[in-house]
Amino acid sequence: MRPVWRCRVCGAHWPCQPARLALLTEYRHDRTALLLYLGRLMAEAGEQLPRARDLHQRFLGWARGRGGTMFHVNHEPGAEIHHTDPFAVPAGQRSPVRRLRGRLAAPVTLWTAPGPAGLTVSSTLVAEGEPDRLLGLVDPESELWAAVEEAGRFAVAPLGPGHRQLADRFAGLFPSPGGLFALDSWTDTPYGPVPADAGGWAGCRLDTAREYGWGLLVEATIEAVDLAEETAPLLHYRGRYRGLTD
């Protein structure tokens, strides 16, 4: 994010729409704390972006609703605020590349590592060969990456339609009281915990990682594969979760 103050995942100016949703959820009972936090970040951004305009609106204005109240957050997984998203970039101003990315349906996976730590990832690619490899783009500032870097290994589990809330939770878009792994049932593996009802998982050894766009391109060798009964995949398409029959 720093010093360009853009989201490393979507490339939009931070706080982007997913970040705002996560902040509204985290500080839903304490608006004052949220505004103080955003104020500190605005001051830091002002030093690093001396030519940026309207930082007050960008960092603070969105957190105030009419009459001084905060926007209502709908806590249903994958839901939007009200009937329209007040943080969405107008269609005519969206990046063509981001719009192209949105039209590429992607499987939703959960990456976990010993610690435990986890992150929802929709940029996972498997490359067959000798050895078999796995690649993906992750947030370099995430707890997941810190855990992967320390352990040198991680697990990847494909998610299904019943995992929408879990996917939102590990993406930071849904509350996680008690911690990310407090809910659901988990199977422990040497590479990290995986959902007990997932369609399977792959155990990966970290090979290398490098900055790629706004994210971190992680390359790994697949050391273990455990496939359960075939299940329908959860897809991410045009900003929402989908199924094969949607």
XYZ file of C-alpha atoms in Angstrom:
246
model
C 0.000 0.000 0.000
C 2.620 2.548 1.060
C 4.067 4.807 -0.322
C 1.772 4.954 -3.390
C -1.355 4.400 -1.277
C -2.993 2.028 -3.723
C -4.504 -1.352 -2.885
C -2.033 -4.072 -3.824
C -4.909 -6.364 -4.803
C -7.182 -4.190 -6.972
C -4.884 -1.217 -7.680
C -7.488 1.364 -6.647
C -6.707 4.305 -4.389
C -6.651 3.181 -0.755
C -8.965 2.890 1.105
C -10.633 1.059 -1.762
C -14.148 -0.408 -1.606
C -13.163 -3.736 0.054
C -10.965 -1.874 2.564
C -13.816 0.496 3.449
C -16.214 -2.384 3.975
C -13.691 -4.122 6.231
C -13.073 -0.926 8.231
C -16.781 -0.233 8.647
C -17.258 -3.755 9.931
C -14.281 -3.658 12.299
C -15.207 -0.251 13.780
C -18.978 -0.562 13.544
C -19.376 0.158 17.277
C -16.787 2.954 17.551
C -16.906 5.608 14.847
C -14.586 7.910 16.798
C -11.817 5.304 16.806
C -12.281 4.763 13.075
C -12.021 8.480 12.313
C -8.925 8.853 14.500
C -7.301 5.897 12.752
C -8.125 7.260 9.302
C -6.914 10.709 10.351
C -3.484 9.342 11.246
C -3.256 7.550 7.919
C -4.373 10.689 6.067
C -1.546 12.665 7.678
C 0.964 9.998 6.669
C -0.393 9.897 3.114
C -0.193 13.702 2.920
C 3.553 13.519 3.551
C 4.097 10.800 0.962
C 1.676 12.208 -1.641
C 2.360 15.967 -1.574
C 0.476 16.546 -4.835
C -2.596 14.522 -3.957
C -5.856 16.457 -3.724
C -8.909 16.014 -1.535
C -7.307 13.553 0.852
C -9.833 14.551 3.510
C -12.742 13.230 1.448
C -10.783 10.166 0.387
C -9.801 9.135 3.920
C -12.546 10.606 6.100
C -15.510 11.799 4.061
C -16.793 8.347 3.129
C -16.904 7.269 6.807
C -19.524 9.881 7.604
C -23.125 9.389 6.522
C -25.826 12.009 6.462
C -26.538 13.436 9.869
C -23.130 12.299 11.140
C -23.944 8.583 11.171
C -21.929 5.818 9.609
C -23.167 3.834 6.650
C -25.092 0.677 7.504
C -23.205 -2.521 6.796
C -25.084 -5.594 5.630
C -23.242 -8.546 7.162
C -24.578 -11.131 4.735
C -21.670 -12.696 2.825
C -21.072 -11.184 -0.582
C -23.744 -8.546 0.017
C -23.609 -4.873 -0.897
C -24.239 -1.782 1.217
C -27.871 -0.702 0.700
C -29.105 -1.491 -2.833
C -26.122 0.117 -4.526
C -22.473 0.325 -3.550
C -21.722 3.936 -2.486
C -17.970 3.320 -2.868
C -17.994 1.853 -6.371
C -16.079 3.693 -9.079
C -18.499 4.958 -11.780
C -18.544 2.636 -14.782
C -17.079 5.258 -17.127
C -14.076 5.824 -14.838
C -13.096 2.207 -14.207
C -9.764 0.941 -15.477
C -10.203 -1.100 -18.683
C -7.695 -3.619 -17.335
C -9.655 -4.007 -14.102
C -12.866 -4.438 -16.098
C -11.128 -7.110 -18.195
C -9.957 -8.866 -15.049
C -13.515 -8.811 -13.718
C -14.738 -10.649 -16.813
C -12.350 -13.536 -16.249
C -14.117 -15.991 -13.967
C -11.654 -17.247 -11.353
C -11.816 -20.149 -8.883
C -11.860 -19.079 -5.240
C -9.266 -20.832 -3.076
C -8.151 -20.593 0.524
C -4.422 -20.459 1.234
C -3.328 -21.311 4.773
C -0.004 -21.720 6.539
C 1.213 -22.913 9.951
C 0.552 -20.323 12.600
C -2.165 -20.515 11.553
C -2.833 -17.808 8.980
C -5.038 -17.724 5.908
C -6.128 -15.648 2.944
C -8.774 -15.944 0.227
C -7.057 -16.046 -3.174
C -8.718 -15.946 -6.608
C -5.563 -15.988 -8.723
C -4.375 -19.566 -8.281
C -2.877 -21.461 -11.210
C -1.582 -25.042 -11.359
C 1.149 -25.916 -13.872
C 1.766 -29.606 -14.536
C 5.353 -30.708 -15.014
C 8.289 -32.343 -13.309
C 7.863 -31.119 -10.655
C 4.284 -29.877 -10.594
C 4.053 -26.213 -9.685
C 1.507 -23.783 -8.262
C 1.412 -20.020 -8.694
C -0.725 -17.270 -7.226
C -0.926 -13.550 -6.463
C -1.212 -12.651 -2.785
C -1.092 -9.523 -0.660
C 2.543 -9.039 0.476
C 1.334 -7.247 3.629
C -1.027 -10.040 4.666
C -0.542 -12.264 7.710
C -0.721 -15.211 5.332
C 2.397 -14.150 3.456
C 4.322 -13.550 6.679
C 3.423 -17.082 7.823
C 4.304 -18.639 4.442
C 7.640 -16.845 4.353
C 8.497 -18.096 7.839
C 7.304 -21.692 7.391
C 8.339 -22.128 3.772
C 5.179 -24.106 3.038
C 1.425 -23.632 2.718
C -1.818 -25.397 1.825
C -4.271 -24.488 -0.927
C -7.902 -25.647 -0.802
C -10.510 -25.010 -3.528
C -13.723 -23.580 -2.047
C -17.308 -24.436 -2.950
C -20.614 -22.533 -3.017
C -21.155 -23.225 0.686
C -17.957 -21.375 1.577
C -19.038 -17.852 0.597
C -19.045 -16.585 4.167
C -15.721 -18.259 4.876
C -14.240 -16.665 1.750
C -15.462 -13.222 2.819
C -14.057 -13.743 6.304
C -10.570 -14.612 5.098
C -10.720 -11.728 2.596
C -11.327 -9.312 5.477
C -14.864 -8.467 4.348
C -16.761 -10.257 7.115
C -16.375 -10.179 10.912
C -14.298 -12.935 12.499
C -15.062 -12.914 16.239
C -12.612 -15.160 18.047
C -10.257 -15.275 15.072
C -10.363 -16.480 11.492
C -10.216 -20.162 12.439
C -12.674 -20.006 15.341
C -15.606 -21.054 13.164
C -16.107 -24.012 10.798
C -14.428 -27.409 11.026
C -10.769 -27.773 10.101
C -8.435 -30.587 9.161
C -4.845 -30.138 10.312
C -2.134 -30.798 7.738
C 1.646 -30.262 7.849
C 1.130 -27.338 5.470
C -1.684 -25.550 7.302
C -5.311 -26.172 8.339
C -7.866 -26.748 5.567
C -11.691 -26.714 5.693
C -12.920 -30.180 6.580
C -15.596 -29.992 3.874
C -13.341 -28.703 1.099
C -13.046 -30.661 -2.135
C -9.432 -31.428 -1.313
C -6.164 -29.627 -0.794
C -2.624 -29.314 -2.056
C 0.483 -29.029 0.099
C 3.052 -26.667 -1.387
C 6.709 -25.831 -0.720
C 7.594 -22.182 -1.297
C 10.156 -21.707 -4.062
C 10.266 -17.974 -4.687
C 8.200 -14.789 -4.674
C 8.496 -11.420 -6.377
C 6.516 -8.228 -6.781
C 4.145 -8.477 -9.707
C 1.795 -5.586 -10.373
C 0.244 -4.573 -7.069
C 0.642 -8.050 -5.619
C 3.252 -10.679 -4.889
C 3.673 -13.548 -7.341
C 4.261 -16.698 -5.313
C 5.777 -19.761 -6.987
C 5.744 -23.119 -5.230
C 6.266 -26.826 -5.790
C 3.303 -29.119 -5.112
C 4.432 -31.829 -2.692
C 1.112 -33.414 -1.720
C -2.417 -33.624 -3.098
C -5.429 -34.958 -1.211
C -8.644 -34.982 -3.251
C -12.032 -35.665 -1.674
C -15.293 -36.358 -3.466
C -15.718 -33.972 -6.405
C -17.595 -30.809 -5.429
C -18.875 -27.773 -7.326
C -16.452 -24.819 -7.379
C -16.969 -21.316 -6.043
C -16.150 -18.727 -8.703
C -15.457 -15.014 -8.540
C -16.848 -13.083 -11.496
C -17.407 -9.328 -11.918
C -16.964 -8.662 -8.219
C -19.335 -11.339 -6.924
C -19.320 -15.018 -6.064
C -20.935 -17.312 -8.608
C -21.584 -20.986 -9.163
C -21.427 -22.942 -12.389
C -25.223 -22.801 -12.758
C -25.663 -19.078 -11.809
